[in-house]
Coordinates of C-alpha atoms in Angstrom, one line a residue:
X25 CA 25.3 3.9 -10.6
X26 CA 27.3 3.6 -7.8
X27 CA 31.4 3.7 -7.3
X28 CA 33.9 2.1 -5.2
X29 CA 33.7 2.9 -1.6
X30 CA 36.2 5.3 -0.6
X31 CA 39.2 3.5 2.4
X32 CA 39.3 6.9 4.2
X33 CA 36.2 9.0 6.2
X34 CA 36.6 12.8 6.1
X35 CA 39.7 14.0 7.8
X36 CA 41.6 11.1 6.4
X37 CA 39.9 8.9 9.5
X38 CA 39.8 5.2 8.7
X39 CA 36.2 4.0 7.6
X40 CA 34.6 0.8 9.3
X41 CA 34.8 -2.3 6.4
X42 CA 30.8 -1.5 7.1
X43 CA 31.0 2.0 5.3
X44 CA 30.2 3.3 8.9
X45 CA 32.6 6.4 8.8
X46 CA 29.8 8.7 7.8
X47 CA 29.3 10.8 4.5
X48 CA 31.7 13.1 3.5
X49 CA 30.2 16.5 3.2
X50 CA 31.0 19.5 0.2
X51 CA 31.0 22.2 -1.0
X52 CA 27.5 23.5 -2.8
X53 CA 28.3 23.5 -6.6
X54 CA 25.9 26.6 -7.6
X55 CA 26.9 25.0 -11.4
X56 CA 25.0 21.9 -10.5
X57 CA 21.6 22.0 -12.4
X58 CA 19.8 19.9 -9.8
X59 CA 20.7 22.5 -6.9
X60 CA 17.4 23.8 -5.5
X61 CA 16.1 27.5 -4.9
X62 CA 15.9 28.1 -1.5
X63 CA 18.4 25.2 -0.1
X64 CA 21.0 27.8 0.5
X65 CA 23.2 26.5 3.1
X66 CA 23.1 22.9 2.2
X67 CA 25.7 21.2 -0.1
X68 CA 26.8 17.9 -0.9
X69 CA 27.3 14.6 0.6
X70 CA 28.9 11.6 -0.2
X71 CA 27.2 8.7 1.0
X72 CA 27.0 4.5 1.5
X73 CA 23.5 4.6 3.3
X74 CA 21.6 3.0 0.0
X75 CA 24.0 0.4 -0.3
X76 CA 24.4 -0.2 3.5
X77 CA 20.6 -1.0 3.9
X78 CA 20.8 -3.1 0.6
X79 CA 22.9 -5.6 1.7
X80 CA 21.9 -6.4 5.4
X81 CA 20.7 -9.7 5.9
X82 CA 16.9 -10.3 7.1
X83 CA 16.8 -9.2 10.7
X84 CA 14.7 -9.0 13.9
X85 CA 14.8 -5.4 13.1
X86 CA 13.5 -5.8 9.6
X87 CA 10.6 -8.0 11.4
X88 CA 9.9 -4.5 13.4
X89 CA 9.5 -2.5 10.2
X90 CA 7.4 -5.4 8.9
X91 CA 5.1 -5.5 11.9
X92 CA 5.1 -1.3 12.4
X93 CA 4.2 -0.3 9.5
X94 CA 2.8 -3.1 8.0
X95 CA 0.1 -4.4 9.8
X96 CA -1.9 -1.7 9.4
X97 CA -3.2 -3.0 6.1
X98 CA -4.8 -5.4 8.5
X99 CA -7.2 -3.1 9.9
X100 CA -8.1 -1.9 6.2
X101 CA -9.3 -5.0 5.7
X102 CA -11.2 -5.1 8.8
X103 CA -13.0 -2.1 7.9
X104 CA -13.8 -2.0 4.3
X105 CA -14.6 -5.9 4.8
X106 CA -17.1 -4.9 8.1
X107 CA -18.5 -2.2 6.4
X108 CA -19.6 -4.9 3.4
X109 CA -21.1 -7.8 5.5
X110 CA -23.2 -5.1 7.6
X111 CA -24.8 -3.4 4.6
X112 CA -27.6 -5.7 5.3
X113 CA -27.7 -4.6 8.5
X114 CA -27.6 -1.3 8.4
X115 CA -30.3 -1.2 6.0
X116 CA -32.9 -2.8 8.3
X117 CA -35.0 -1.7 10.8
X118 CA -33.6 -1.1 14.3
X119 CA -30.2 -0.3 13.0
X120 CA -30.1 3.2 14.5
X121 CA -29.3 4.5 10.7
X122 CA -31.6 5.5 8.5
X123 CA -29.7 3.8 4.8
X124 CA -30.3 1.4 2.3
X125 CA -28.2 -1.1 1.6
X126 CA -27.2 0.4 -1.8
X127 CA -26.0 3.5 -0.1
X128 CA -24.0 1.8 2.0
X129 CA -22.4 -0.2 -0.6
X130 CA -22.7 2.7 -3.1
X131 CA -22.3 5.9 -1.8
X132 CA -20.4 5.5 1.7
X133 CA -17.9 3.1 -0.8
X134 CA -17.2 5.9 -3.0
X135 CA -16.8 8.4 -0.1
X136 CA -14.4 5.8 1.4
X137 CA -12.3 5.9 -1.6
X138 CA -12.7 9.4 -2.6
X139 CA -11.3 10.3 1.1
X140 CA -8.4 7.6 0.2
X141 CA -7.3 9.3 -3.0
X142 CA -7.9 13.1 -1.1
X143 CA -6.0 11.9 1.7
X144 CA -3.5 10.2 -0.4
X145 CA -2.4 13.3 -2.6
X146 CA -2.3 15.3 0.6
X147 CA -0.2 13.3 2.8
X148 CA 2.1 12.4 0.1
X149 CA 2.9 15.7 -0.4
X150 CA 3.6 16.3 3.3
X151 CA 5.5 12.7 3.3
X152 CA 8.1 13.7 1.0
X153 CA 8.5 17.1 2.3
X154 CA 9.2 16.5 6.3
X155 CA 9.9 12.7 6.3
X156 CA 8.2 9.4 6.2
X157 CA 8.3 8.7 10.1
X158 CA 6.2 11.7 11.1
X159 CA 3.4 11.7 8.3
X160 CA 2.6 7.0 9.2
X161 CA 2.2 8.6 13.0
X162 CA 0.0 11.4 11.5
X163 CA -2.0 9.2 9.2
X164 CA -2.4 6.3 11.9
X165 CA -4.2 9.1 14.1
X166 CA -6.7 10.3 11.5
X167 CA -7.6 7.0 10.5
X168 CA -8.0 5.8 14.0
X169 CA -10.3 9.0 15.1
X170 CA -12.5 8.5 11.9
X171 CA -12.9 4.8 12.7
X172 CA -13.9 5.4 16.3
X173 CA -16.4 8.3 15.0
X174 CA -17.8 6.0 11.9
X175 CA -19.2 3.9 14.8
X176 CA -20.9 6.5 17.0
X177 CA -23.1 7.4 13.8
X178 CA -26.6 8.6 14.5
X179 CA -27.7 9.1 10.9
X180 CA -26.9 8.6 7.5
X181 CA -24.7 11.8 6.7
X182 CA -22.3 11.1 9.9
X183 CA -22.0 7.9 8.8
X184 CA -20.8 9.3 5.2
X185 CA -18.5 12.0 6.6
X186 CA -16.5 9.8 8.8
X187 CA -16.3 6.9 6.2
X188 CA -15.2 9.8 3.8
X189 CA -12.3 10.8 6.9
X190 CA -11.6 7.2 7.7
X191 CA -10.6 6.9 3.9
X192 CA -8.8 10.1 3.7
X193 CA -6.1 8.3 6.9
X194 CA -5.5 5.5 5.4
X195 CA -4.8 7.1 1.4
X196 CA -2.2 9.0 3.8
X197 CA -0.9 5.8 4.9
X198 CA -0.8 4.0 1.8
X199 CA 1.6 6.8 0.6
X200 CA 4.1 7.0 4.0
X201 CA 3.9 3.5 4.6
X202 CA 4.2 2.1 0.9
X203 CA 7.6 4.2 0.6
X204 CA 8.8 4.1 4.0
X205 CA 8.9 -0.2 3.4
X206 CA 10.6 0.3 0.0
X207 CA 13.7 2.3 1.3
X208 CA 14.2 0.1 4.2
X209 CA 13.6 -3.3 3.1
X210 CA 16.9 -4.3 1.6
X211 CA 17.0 -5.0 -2.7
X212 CA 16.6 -8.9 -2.3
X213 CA 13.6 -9.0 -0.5
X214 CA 11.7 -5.5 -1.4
X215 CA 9.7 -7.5 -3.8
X216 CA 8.1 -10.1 -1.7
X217 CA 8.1 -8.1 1.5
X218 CA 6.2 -5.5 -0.3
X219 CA 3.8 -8.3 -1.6
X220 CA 3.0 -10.1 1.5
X221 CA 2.9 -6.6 3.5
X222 CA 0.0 -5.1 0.7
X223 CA -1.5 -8.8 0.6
X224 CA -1.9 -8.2 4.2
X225 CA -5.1 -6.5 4.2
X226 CA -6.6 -9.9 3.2
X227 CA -6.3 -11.2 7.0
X228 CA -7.9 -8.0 8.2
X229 CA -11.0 -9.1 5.3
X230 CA -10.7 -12.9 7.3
X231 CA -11.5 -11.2 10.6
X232 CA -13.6 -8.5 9.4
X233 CA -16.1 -11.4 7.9
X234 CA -15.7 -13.5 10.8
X235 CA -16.4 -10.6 13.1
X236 CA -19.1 -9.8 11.5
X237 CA -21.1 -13.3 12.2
X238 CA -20.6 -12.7 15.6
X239 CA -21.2 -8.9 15.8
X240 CA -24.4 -9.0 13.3
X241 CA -25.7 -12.7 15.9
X242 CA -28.6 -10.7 17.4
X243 CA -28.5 -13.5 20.4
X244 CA -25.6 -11.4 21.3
X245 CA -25.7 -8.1 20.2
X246 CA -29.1 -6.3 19.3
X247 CA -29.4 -4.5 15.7
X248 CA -28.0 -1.2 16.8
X249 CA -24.7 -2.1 19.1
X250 CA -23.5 -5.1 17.4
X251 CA -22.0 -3.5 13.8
X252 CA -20.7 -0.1 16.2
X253 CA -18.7 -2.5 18.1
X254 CA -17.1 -3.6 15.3
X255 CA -16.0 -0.3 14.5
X256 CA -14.8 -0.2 18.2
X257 CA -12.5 -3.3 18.1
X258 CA -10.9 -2.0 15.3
X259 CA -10.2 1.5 17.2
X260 CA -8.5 -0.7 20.1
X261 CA -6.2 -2.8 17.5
X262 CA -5.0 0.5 15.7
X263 CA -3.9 2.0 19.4
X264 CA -2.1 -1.6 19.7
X265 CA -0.1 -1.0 16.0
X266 CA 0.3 2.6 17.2
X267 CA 2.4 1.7 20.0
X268 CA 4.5 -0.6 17.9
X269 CA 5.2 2.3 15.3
X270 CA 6.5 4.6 17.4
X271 CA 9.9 2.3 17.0
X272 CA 10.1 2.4 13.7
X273 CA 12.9 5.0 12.7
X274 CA 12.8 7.3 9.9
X275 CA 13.8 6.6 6.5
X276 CA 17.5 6.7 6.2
X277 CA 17.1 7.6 2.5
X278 CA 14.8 10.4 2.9
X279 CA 17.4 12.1 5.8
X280 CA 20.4 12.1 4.2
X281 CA 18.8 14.0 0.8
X282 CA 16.9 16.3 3.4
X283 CA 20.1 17.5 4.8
X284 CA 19.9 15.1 8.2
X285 CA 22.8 12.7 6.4
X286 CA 24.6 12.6 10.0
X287 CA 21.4 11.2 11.6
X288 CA 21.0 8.9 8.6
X289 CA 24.8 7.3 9.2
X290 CA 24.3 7.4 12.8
X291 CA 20.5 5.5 12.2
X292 CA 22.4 3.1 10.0
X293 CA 25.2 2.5 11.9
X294 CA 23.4 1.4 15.0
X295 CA 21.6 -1.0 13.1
X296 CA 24.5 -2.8 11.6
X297 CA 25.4 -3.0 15.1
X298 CA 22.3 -4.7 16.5
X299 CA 22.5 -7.2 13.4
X300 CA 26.3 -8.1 13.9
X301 CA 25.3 -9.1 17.4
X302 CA 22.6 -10.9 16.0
X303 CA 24.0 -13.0 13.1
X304 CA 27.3 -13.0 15.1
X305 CA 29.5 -12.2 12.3
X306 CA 30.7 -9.5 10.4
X307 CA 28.9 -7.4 7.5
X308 CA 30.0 -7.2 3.8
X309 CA 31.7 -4.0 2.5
X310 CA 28.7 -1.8 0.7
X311 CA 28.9 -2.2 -2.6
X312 CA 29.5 1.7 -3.5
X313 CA 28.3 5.6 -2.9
X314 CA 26.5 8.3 -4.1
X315 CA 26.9 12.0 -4.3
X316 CA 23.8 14.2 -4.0
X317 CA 23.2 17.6 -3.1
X318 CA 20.9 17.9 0.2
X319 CA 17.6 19.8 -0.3
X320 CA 15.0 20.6 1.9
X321 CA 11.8 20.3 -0.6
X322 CA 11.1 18.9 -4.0
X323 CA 8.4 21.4 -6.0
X324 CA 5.3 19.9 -7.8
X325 CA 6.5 21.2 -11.2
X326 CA 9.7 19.4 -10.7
X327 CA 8.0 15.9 -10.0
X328 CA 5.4 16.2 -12.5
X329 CA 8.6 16.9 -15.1
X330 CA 10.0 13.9 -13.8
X331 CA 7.2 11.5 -13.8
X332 CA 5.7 12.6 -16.9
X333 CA 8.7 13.6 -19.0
X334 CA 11.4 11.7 -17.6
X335 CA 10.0 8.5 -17.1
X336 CA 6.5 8.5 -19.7
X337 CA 6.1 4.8 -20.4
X338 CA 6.5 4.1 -16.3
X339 CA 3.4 6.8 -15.7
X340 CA 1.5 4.4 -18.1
X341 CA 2.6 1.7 -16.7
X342 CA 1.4 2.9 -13.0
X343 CA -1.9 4.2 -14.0
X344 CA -2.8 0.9 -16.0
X345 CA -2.3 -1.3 -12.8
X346 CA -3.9 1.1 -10.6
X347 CA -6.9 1.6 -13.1
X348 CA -7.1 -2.3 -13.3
X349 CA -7.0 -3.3 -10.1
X350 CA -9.0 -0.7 -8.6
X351 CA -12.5 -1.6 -10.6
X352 CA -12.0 -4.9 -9.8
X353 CA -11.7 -4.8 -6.1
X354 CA -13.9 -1.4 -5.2
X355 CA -16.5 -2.7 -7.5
X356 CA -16.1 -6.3 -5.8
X357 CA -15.2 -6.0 -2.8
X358 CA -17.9 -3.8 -1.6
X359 CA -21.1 -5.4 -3.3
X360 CA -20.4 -9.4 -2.7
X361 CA -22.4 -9.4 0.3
X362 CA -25.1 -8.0 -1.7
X363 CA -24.3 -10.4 -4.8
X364 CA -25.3 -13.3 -1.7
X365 CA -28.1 -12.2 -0.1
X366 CA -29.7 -11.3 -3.3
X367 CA -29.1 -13.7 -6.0
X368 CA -28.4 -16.6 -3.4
X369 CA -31.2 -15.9 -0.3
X370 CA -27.8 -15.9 1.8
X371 CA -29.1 -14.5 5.1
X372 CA -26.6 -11.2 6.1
X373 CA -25.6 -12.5 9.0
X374 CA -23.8 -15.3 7.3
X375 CA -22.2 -13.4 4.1
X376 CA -18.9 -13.3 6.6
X377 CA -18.3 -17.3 5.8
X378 CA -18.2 -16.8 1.9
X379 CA -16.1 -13.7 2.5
X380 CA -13.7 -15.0 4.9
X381 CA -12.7 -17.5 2.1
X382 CA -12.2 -15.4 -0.9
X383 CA -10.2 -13.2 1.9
X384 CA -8.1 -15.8 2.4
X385 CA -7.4 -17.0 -1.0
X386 CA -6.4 -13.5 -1.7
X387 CA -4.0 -13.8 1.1
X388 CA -2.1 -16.9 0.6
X389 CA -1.8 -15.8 -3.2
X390 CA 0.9 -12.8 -2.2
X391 CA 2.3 -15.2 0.0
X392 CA 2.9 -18.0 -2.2
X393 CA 3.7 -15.9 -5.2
X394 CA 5.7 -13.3 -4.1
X395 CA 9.1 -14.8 -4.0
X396 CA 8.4 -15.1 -7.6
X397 CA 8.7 -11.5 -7.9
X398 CA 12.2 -11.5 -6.8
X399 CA 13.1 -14.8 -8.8
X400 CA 11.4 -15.1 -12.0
X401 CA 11.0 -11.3 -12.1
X402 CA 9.0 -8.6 -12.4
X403 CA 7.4 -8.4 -16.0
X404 CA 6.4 -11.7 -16.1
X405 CA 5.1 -12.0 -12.7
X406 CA 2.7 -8.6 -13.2
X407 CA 1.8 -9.7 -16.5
X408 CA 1.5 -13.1 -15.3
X409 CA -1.3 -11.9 -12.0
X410 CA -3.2 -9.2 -13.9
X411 CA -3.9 -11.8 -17.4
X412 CA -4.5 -14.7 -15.8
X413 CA -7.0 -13.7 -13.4
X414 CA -8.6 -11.4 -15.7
X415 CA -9.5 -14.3 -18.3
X416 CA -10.9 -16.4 -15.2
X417 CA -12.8 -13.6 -14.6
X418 CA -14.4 -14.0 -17.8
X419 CA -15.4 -17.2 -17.2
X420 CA -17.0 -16.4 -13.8
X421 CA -19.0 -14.0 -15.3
X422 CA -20.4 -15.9 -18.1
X423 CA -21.2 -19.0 -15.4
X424 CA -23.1 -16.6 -13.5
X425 CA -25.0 -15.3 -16.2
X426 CA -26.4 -18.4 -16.9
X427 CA -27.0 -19.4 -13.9
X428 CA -24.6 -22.2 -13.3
X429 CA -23.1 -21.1 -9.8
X430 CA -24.4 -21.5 -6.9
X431 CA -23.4 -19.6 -3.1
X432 CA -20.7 -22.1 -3.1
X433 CA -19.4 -22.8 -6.5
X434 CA -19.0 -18.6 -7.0
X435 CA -17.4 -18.4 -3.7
X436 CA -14.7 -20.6 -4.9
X437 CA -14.5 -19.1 -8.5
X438 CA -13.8 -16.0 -7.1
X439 CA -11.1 -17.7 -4.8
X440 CA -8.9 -18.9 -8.1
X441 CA -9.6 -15.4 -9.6
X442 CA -8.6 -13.3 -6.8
X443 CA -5.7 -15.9 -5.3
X444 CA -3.8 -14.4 -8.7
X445 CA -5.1 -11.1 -8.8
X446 CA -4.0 -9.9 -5.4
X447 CA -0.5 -10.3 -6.2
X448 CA -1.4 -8.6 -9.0
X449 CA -2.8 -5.8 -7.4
X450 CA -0.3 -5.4 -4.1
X451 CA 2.7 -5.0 -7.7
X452 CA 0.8 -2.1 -8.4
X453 CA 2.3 -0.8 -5.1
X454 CA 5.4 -2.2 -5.4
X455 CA 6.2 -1.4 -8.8
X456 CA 5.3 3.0 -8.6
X457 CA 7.3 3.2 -5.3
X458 CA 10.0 1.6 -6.6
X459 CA 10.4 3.0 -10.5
X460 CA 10.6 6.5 -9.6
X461 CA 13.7 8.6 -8.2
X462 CA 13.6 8.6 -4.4
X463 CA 12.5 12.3 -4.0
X464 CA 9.0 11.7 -5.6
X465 CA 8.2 8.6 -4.0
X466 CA 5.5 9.1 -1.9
X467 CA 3.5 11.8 -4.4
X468 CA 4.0 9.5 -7.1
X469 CA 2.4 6.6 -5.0
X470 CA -0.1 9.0 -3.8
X471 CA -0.9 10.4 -7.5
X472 CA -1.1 6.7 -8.9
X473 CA -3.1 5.8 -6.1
X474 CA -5.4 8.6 -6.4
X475 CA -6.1 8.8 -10.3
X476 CA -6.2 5.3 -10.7
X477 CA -8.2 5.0 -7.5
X478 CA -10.6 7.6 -8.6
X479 CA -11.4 5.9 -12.0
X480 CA -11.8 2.3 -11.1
X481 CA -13.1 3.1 -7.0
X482 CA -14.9 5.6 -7.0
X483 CA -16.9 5.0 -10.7
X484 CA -16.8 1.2 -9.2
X485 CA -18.9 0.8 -6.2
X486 CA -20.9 3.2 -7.7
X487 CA -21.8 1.5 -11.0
X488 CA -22.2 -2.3 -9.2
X489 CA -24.4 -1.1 -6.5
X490 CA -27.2 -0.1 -9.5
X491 CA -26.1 -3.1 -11.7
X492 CA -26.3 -5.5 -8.2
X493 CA -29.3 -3.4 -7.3
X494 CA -31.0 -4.6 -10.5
X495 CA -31.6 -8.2 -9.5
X496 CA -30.8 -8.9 -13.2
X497 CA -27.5 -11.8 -13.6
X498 CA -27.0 -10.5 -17.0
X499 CA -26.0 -6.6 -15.2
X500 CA -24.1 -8.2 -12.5
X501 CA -21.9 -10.3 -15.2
X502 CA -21.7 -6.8 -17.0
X503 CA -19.5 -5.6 -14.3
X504 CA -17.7 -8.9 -14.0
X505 CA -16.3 -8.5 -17.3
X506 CA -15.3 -4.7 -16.9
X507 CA -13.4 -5.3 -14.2
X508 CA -12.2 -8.6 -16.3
X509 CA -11.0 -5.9 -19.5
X510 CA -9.3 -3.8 -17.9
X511 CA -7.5 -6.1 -15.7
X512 CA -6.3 -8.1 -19.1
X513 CA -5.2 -4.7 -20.5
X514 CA -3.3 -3.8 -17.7
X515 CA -1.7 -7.5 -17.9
X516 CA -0.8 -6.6 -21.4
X517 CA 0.7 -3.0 -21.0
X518 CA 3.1 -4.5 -18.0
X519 CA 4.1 -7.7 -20.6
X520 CA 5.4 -4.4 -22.3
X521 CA 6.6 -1.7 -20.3
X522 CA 7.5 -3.1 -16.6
X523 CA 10.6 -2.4 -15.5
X524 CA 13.3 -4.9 -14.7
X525 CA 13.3 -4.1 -10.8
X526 CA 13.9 -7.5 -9.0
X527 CA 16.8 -7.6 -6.7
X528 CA 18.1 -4.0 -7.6
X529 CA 18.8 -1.2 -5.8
X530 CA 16.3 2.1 -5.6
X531 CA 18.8 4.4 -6.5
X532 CA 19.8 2.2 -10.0
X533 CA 16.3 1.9 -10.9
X534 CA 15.7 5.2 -10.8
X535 CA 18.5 7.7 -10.3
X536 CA 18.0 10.3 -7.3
X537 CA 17.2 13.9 -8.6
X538 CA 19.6 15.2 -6.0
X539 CA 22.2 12.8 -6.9
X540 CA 25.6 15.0 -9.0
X541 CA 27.4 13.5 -12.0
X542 CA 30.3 12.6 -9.6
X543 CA 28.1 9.9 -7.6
X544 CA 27.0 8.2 -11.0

């Protein structure tokens, strides 16, 4: 993919052994069949920004982009995990909403996801076209407004719309930040960083259910403050992350194709800079350089072509981990409280405990395997966290359906099952953001997200809110094993079709539409 790195900047001045001279800028070549209508006045550039980032070692400023962008998964966690423990809540009297429980869980889930995969297509559109930095600012906002809103509800449909616009900011964030991490994260890490920064939102579900025994004690809070001031708390940690983010710099990648390639050297270079002065030695010559022609804006027709055409076996590869791992957590996610307090007499105020385990086992499970990703590699490992899980999935179910688990023993079923399955689901991420050329990136996270999303969370919650709401084991174990199925056949489409990615670089996965014959 990439070629030798040139001795001499433009003008003939001498490069830094860093590749810091800048890109050298040509002529447009109107022959060039990737030259876009409507970029008139942008030509080529020659450039060592991929393979700069790639080979930088792991940095405090690498910890900033970890902590900026990724954190916010954390409040995800809090919410959707909050909104679960309080269904009981909310569906009693003195709640200050008039809702069941099964709405809640039901209904308000599948608005929640339904805004996600909205806000998702929509901000990944915007993300590709005017840059990744300004869209995770943008997103951050809606999601925070929506939050603080969600817990001012008077009545069942405010409650709905803001849960609908709290899910349509962070679908928008899934796509800026999910492809903003990918391009600066250098090659040998992208696989575990990504991992760990997806797996995440599991701490946000520890807090969430630990919150929620406090904020659901009615010797401290009374019916109709304590779940609102959940909602609040998470409001007051986003403005936290906020202020963080606004550090975190554009993506170098995305500028120098958008015809900003000085600001992407200049970006680049100061960063080599900081990390010299950190590591106190020297950086390695970049490996090589690409040539692409700068372009303002990618058209829908030309990423569908390439997604669907151009790369056929990756689209079914996406869709089946998103499909997967979607049932399985929307369906479960959102009705285990339920699962506790009706099959087990689990009082609602004490739900968070169970939860807070399983969201910890999901945690640690990214954490311990996602090394892996970059070692072993990335078929096996996907294959690996979407099979294994899915037949101990199997197994749960049928326990529970004769009625051999108790609180306690399901609790820690679920804790094996999910312990795989999250590193399962957080490759689903990782592997669409990463398998596609860099000027798609964010609608083809957005459009996975969104379709497979839309099948498997929004059909989810609905469906195991009336099998939960049954009070029959045998409906409950039903959905179990769907979520089971389709996580095996996803497992068994990656053993096939995942893409070789570990420890490469973006642009030799998946070659840039922009890039010209003479930068291959």
């Amino acid at each position: 993919m990439t070629t030798p790195a040139a001795s001499e900047g433009p003008g003939g001045r001498e490069q830094r052994p860093d590749g810091g001279g800048g890109g050298r800028r040509e002529g447009r070549d109107p022959r060039d069949e990737v030259a876009a209508p409507g970029d008139s006045g942008l030509g080529t550039i020659t450039t060592a920004v991929p393979a700069r980032l790639d080979r930088l070692p792991w940095s405090r400023w690498h910890w900033m982009i970890v902590i900026g962008l990724g954190t916010v998964w954390i409040l995800d966690g809090l919410e959707v995990t909050t909104v679960g423990n309080i269904a009981s809540r909310l569906s009693e009297d003195g709640s200050g909403l008039d809702i069941t429980s099964a709405q809640v869980t039901g209904l308000a889930a599948a608005l929640y996801v339904a805004g996600a995969c909205s806000g998702a297509l929509f901000f990944g559109w915007l993300t590709d076209r005017f840059g990744r930095k300004k869209l995770f600012m943008v997103t951050l906002a809606v999601y925070l407004a929506a939050t603080a809103m969600t817990g001012l509800s008077f009545s069942a449909w405010w409650f709905f719309l803001f849960r609908f616009l709290t899910g349509f900011g962070i679908g928008g964030e899934y796509a800026a930040i999910n492809s903003a991490i990918d391009e600066l994260i250098p090659s040998k890490y992208r696989g575990r960083v990504d991992l760990i920064i997806n797996g995440s939102y599991w701490l946000g579900a520890v807090g969430g259910a630990l919150l929620s025994i406090v904020m659901l004690n009615t010797d401290f809070f009374p019916k109709d403050l304590g779940w609102r001031l959940t909602f609040a708390l998470g409001v007051v940690l986003g403005f936290v992350i906020l202020l963080v983010r606004r550090h975190v710099p554009e993506s170098p990648r995305w500028q120098f194709i958008h015809g900003h390639g000085e600001e992407a050297d200049k970006l680049v270079a100061s960063v080599e800079r900081e990390i010299e002065d950190e590591k106190h030695e020297k950086l390695p010559a970049p490996a090589g350089e690409i040539t692409i022609h700068e372009r303002k804006s990618i058209g829908f027709g030309l990423i569908a072509k390439t997604v669907f055409r151009s790369y056929p076996k990756r689209a079914v590869l996406g869709l089946s981990l998103f499909v997967g791992q979607a049932f399985l957590y929307n369906a479960i996610t959102f009705g285990f409280g339920a699962i506790l307090t009706k099959f087990y007499d689990v009082q609602s105020g004490h739900t968070g405990y169970y939860f807070a385990v399983i969201a910890g086992g999901n945690f640690i499970g990214p954490l311990v395997l996602g090394k892996l990703f970059d070692t072993i590699g990335r078929r096996i490992m996907i294959a690996g966290t979407y099979i294994l899980p899915g037949i101990l999935l199997f197994i749960t179910a049928w326990l529970f359906d004769r009625g051999s688990l108790t609180a306690n023993t399901l609790t820690a079923c679920w804790c094996v099952v999910l312990f795989f399955a999250s590193a399962g689901a957080s490759s689903a991420y990782l592997t669409v953001s990463e398998v596609f050329p860099m000027e798609t990136r964010a609608m083809a996270i957005a459009f996975f997200y969104a379709v497979g999303t839309a099948v498997g969370g929004i059909s989810g919650p609905l469906i195991f809110a009336d099998l939960t709401e049954s009070g029959i084991p045998g409906d409950t174990a039903l959905a179990f094993s769907i979520g089971a199925a389709l996580m095996c056949a996803a497992g068994i489409v990656a053993a096939f079709l995942a893409v070789d990615a570990e420890q490469r670089s973006l642009e030799d996965i998946a070659k840039p539409l922009s890039q010209t014959a003479s930068g291959t």
